[in-house]
PDB file of C-alpha atoms and ligand atoms in Angstrom:
ATOM      1  CA  MET O   1      -1.064  -5.378 -15.032  1.00  0.00           C
ATOM      2  CA  HIS O   2      -2.706  -6.097 -11.370  1.00  0.00           C
ATOM      3  CA  GLU O   3      -0.629  -3.368  -9.481  1.00  0.00           C
ATOM      4  CA  MET O   4      -4.038  -0.238 -10.724  1.00  0.00           C
ATOM      5  CA  ALA O   5      -6.282  -2.704  -8.551  1.00  0.00           C
ATOM      6  CA  LEU O   6      -3.867  -2.859  -6.098  1.00  0.00           C
ATOM      7  CA  ALA O   7      -3.499   1.076  -6.241  1.00  0.00           C
ATOM      8  CA  GLU O   8      -7.235   1.417  -6.362  1.00  0.00           C
ATOM      9  CA  SER O   9      -7.925  -0.883  -3.157  1.00  0.00           C
ATOM     10  CA  MET O  10      -5.036   0.896  -1.104  1.00  0.00           C
ATOM     11  CA  LEU O  11      -6.130   4.366  -1.852  1.00  0.00           C
ATOM     12  CA  GLU O  12     -10.096   2.822  -0.401  1.00  0.00           C
ATOM     13  CA  ILE O  13      -8.237   2.144   2.346  1.00  0.00           C
ATOM     14  CA  VAL O  14      -6.485   4.933   2.969  1.00  0.00           C
ATOM     15  CA  GLU O  15      -9.419   6.726   2.479  1.00  0.00           C
ATOM     16  CA  SER O  16     -11.831   5.526   5.072  1.00  0.00           C
ATOM     17  CA  ALA O  17      -8.896   5.358   7.761  1.00  0.00           C
ATOM     18  CA  ALA O  18      -8.400   8.934   7.325  1.00  0.00           C
ATOM     19  CA  ARG O  19     -12.140   9.977   6.926  1.00  0.00           C
ATOM     20  CA  LYS O  20     -12.017   8.099  10.537  1.00  0.00           C
ATOM     21  CA  HIS O  21      -9.806  10.193  12.244  1.00  0.00           C
ATOM     22  CA  GLY O  22     -11.005  13.382  10.443  1.00  0.00           C
ATOM     23  CA  ALA O  23      -7.914  14.097   8.227  1.00  0.00           C
ATOM     24  CA  SER O  24      -7.907  16.170   5.155  1.00  0.00           C
ATOM     25  CA  ARG O  25      -4.623  14.847   4.056  1.00  0.00           C
ATOM     26  CA  VAL O  26      -2.566  12.247   3.829  1.00  0.00           C
ATOM     27  CA  SER O  27       1.324  12.405   4.070  1.00  0.00           C
ATOM     28  CA  ALA O  28       2.127   9.158   4.112  1.00  0.00           C
ATOM     29  CA  VAL O  29       1.372   5.546   3.159  1.00  0.00           C
ATOM     30  CA  ARG O  30       3.048   2.674   4.551  1.00  0.00           C
ATOM     31  CA  LEU O  31       3.005  -1.028   2.971  1.00  0.00           C
ATOM     32  CA  GLU O  32       4.097  -3.727   3.565  1.00  0.00           C
ATOM     33  CA  ILE O  33       4.425  -5.789   0.700  1.00  0.00           C
ATOM     34  CA  GLY O  34       5.288  -9.597   0.756  1.00  0.00           C
ATOM     35  CA  ALA O  35       8.899 -11.069  -1.379  1.00  0.00           C
ATOM     36  CA  LEU O  36       6.862 -13.431  -2.805  1.00  0.00           C
ATOM     37  CA  SER O  37       3.638 -11.162  -3.409  1.00  0.00           C
ATOM     38  CA  HIS O  38       4.394 -10.867  -7.327  1.00  0.00           C
ATOM     39  CA  VAL O  39       3.869  -7.036  -6.905  1.00  0.00           C
ATOM     40  CA  ALA O  40       6.066  -4.949  -9.118  1.00  0.00           C
ATOM     41  CA  VAL O  41       7.005  -1.717  -6.585  1.00  0.00           C
ATOM     42  CA  ASP O  42       7.334   0.371  -9.374  1.00  0.00           C
ATOM     43  CA  ALA O  43       4.411   0.145 -11.484  1.00  0.00           C
ATOM     44  CA  LEU O  44       2.630   0.209  -8.005  1.00  0.00           C
ATOM     45  CA  ARG O  45       4.104   3.739  -6.964  1.00  0.00           C
ATOM     46  CA  PHE O  46       3.128   4.831 -10.612  1.00  0.00           C
ATOM     47  CA  CYS O  47      -0.098   3.880 -10.105  1.00  0.00           C
ATOM     48  CA  PHE O  48      -0.551   4.982  -6.771  1.00  0.00           C
ATOM     49  CA  ASP O  49       0.531   8.399  -8.103  1.00  0.00           C
ATOM     50  CA  ALA O  50      -2.464   8.079 -10.950  1.00  0.00           C
ATOM     51  CA  VAL O  51      -5.266   7.278  -8.201  1.00  0.00           C
ATOM     52  CA  THR O  52      -4.349   9.931  -5.803  1.00  0.00           C
ATOM     53  CA  ARG O  53      -4.713  12.321  -7.960  1.00  0.00           C
ATOM     54  CA  GLY O  54      -7.580  14.694  -6.877  1.00  0.00           C
ATOM     55  CA  SER O  55      -7.759  12.892  -3.613  1.00  0.00           C
ATOM     56  CA  LEU O  56      -6.629  13.279   0.067  1.00  0.00           C
ATOM     57  CA  ALA O  57      -3.942  11.297  -0.161  1.00  0.00           C
ATOM     58  CA  GLU O  58      -2.604  13.071  -3.762  1.00  0.00           C
ATOM     59  CA  GLY O  59       1.400  13.410  -2.989  1.00  0.00           C
ATOM     60  CA  ALA O  60       1.561  11.306  -0.721  1.00  0.00           C
ATOM     61  CA  ARG O  61       5.009   9.402   0.254  1.00  0.00           C
ATOM     62  CA  LEU O  62       4.694   5.886  -0.454  1.00  0.00           C
ATOM     63  CA  GLU O  63       7.023   3.780   2.271  1.00  0.00           C
ATOM     64  CA  ILE O  64       7.944   0.269   1.576  1.00  0.00           C
ATOM     65  CA  ASP O  65       8.322  -2.290   4.012  1.00  0.00           C
ATOM     66  CA  ALA O  66       9.589  -5.500   2.210  1.00  0.00           C
ATOM     67  CA  THR O  67       8.171  -8.856   4.016  1.00  0.00           C
ATOM     68  CA  PRO O  68      10.030 -12.148   3.786  1.00  0.00           C
ATOM     69  CA  GLY O  69       8.075 -15.046   2.712  1.00  0.00           C
ATOM     70  CA  GLU O  70       8.236 -18.067   4.552  1.00  0.00           C
ATOM     71  CA  ALA O  71       6.553 -21.544   4.265  1.00  0.00           C
ATOM     72  CA  TRP O  72       5.239 -24.303   6.114  1.00  0.00           C
ATOM     73  CA  CYS O  73       7.341 -27.967   5.212  1.00  0.00           C
ATOM     74  CA  MET O  74       5.787 -30.675   5.524  1.00  0.00           C
ATOM     75  CA  THR O  75       8.525 -32.817   5.490  1.00  0.00           C
ATOM     76  CA  CYS O  76      10.845 -30.688   8.100  1.00  0.00           C
ATOM     77  CA  GLY O  77       7.982 -30.115  10.018  1.00  0.00           C
ATOM     78  CA  GLU O  78       8.489 -26.705  10.457  1.00  0.00           C
ATOM     79  CA  GLY O  79       8.252 -23.136   9.148  1.00  0.00           C
ATOM     80  CA  VAL O  80      11.469 -21.871   7.173  1.00  0.00           C
ATOM     81  CA  PRO O  81      12.404 -19.064   5.022  1.00  0.00           C
ATOM     82  CA  LEU O  82      11.190 -19.015   1.015  1.00  0.00           C
ATOM     83  CA  ALA O  83      13.095 -16.618  -0.751  1.00  0.00           C
ATOM     84  CA  GLN O  84      10.654 -17.284  -4.101  1.00  0.00           C
ATOM     85  CA  VAL O  85       7.845 -19.499  -4.686  1.00  0.00           C
ATOM     86  CA  GLY O  86       8.585 -22.344  -6.412  1.00  0.00           C
ATOM     87  CA  ASP O  87      11.597 -22.626  -4.452  1.00  0.00           C
ATOM     88  CA  PRO O  88      12.368 -26.249  -2.547  1.00  0.00           C
ATOM     89  CA  CYS O  89      12.541 -25.992   1.247  1.00  0.00           C
ATOM     90  CA  PRO O  90      16.203 -24.803   1.760  1.00  0.00           C
ATOM     91  CA  ARG O  91      16.334 -27.705   4.799  1.00  0.00           C
ATOM     92  CA  CYS O  92      15.483 -30.516   3.116  1.00  0.00           C
ATOM     93  CA  GLY O  93      15.216 -29.839  -0.582  1.00  0.00           C
ATOM     94  CA  GLY O  94      11.660 -31.041  -0.504  1.00  0.00           C
ATOM     95  CA  TYR O  95       8.904 -29.308  -2.657  1.00  0.00           C
ATOM     96  CA  GLN O  96       6.229 -29.886   0.359  1.00  0.00           C
ATOM     97  CA  LEU O  97       5.649 -26.110   0.997  1.00  0.00           C
ATOM     98  CA  THR O  98       2.895 -24.136   1.950  1.00  0.00           C
ATOM     99  CA  VAL O  99       3.564 -19.971   1.680  1.00  0.00           C
ATOM    100  CA  THR O 100       2.326 -19.399   5.188  1.00  0.00           C
ATOM    101  CA  ARG O 101       4.079 -15.691   4.891  1.00  0.00           C
ATOM    102  CA  GLY O 102       5.049 -12.910   2.440  1.00  0.00           C
ATOM    103  CA  ASP O 103       2.502 -13.657  -0.828  1.00  0.00           C
ATOM    104  CA  ASP O 104       0.656 -10.402  -0.103  1.00  0.00           C
ATOM    105  CA  MET O 105       0.496  -6.782   0.330  1.00  0.00           C
ATOM    106  CA  ARG O 106      -0.970  -4.729   3.008  1.00  0.00           C
ATOM    107  CA  VAL O 107      -1.198  -1.496   4.562  1.00  0.00           C
ATOM    108  CA  LYS O 108       0.738  -0.894   7.746  1.00  0.00           C
ATOM    109  CA  ASP O 109      -0.107   2.527   8.534  1.00  0.00           C
ATOM    110  CA  ILE O 110      -0.846   6.367   7.161  1.00  0.00           C
ATOM    111  CA  GLU O 111       0.103   9.493   8.068  1.00  0.00           C
ATOM    112  CA  ILE O 112      -2.244  12.443   8.771  1.00  0.00           C
ATOM    113  CA  ASP O 113      -1.916  15.732   8.511  1.00  0.00           C
TER     114      ASP O 113
HETATM  115 ZN1   ZN V 201      12.035 -29.303   4.667  1.00  0.00          ZN
END
């Protein structure tokens, strides 16, 4: 389960951002999770609750924005939407695709008190 590692690195980002702003408490964390990132959102929420216990982000609301997947198709020579890794190009049906967006997760912003 790599969600625990993700939650821990999220907490590091959140804590250092909060400290930079002199915040004593984080009330919400907004995340962008790519459709192709294989992050299990329920597991991530669970892990986030666990790792933030006792930190300044304890009890913070976790808001999740899903980012759609995108790939570059060599055959078409353009960017195309991609629902899932391993899917063919929706335009030409080919597999010469390089994922360009939606395969990662990042902390977009945080709300502090
Ligand atoms: Zn194509």
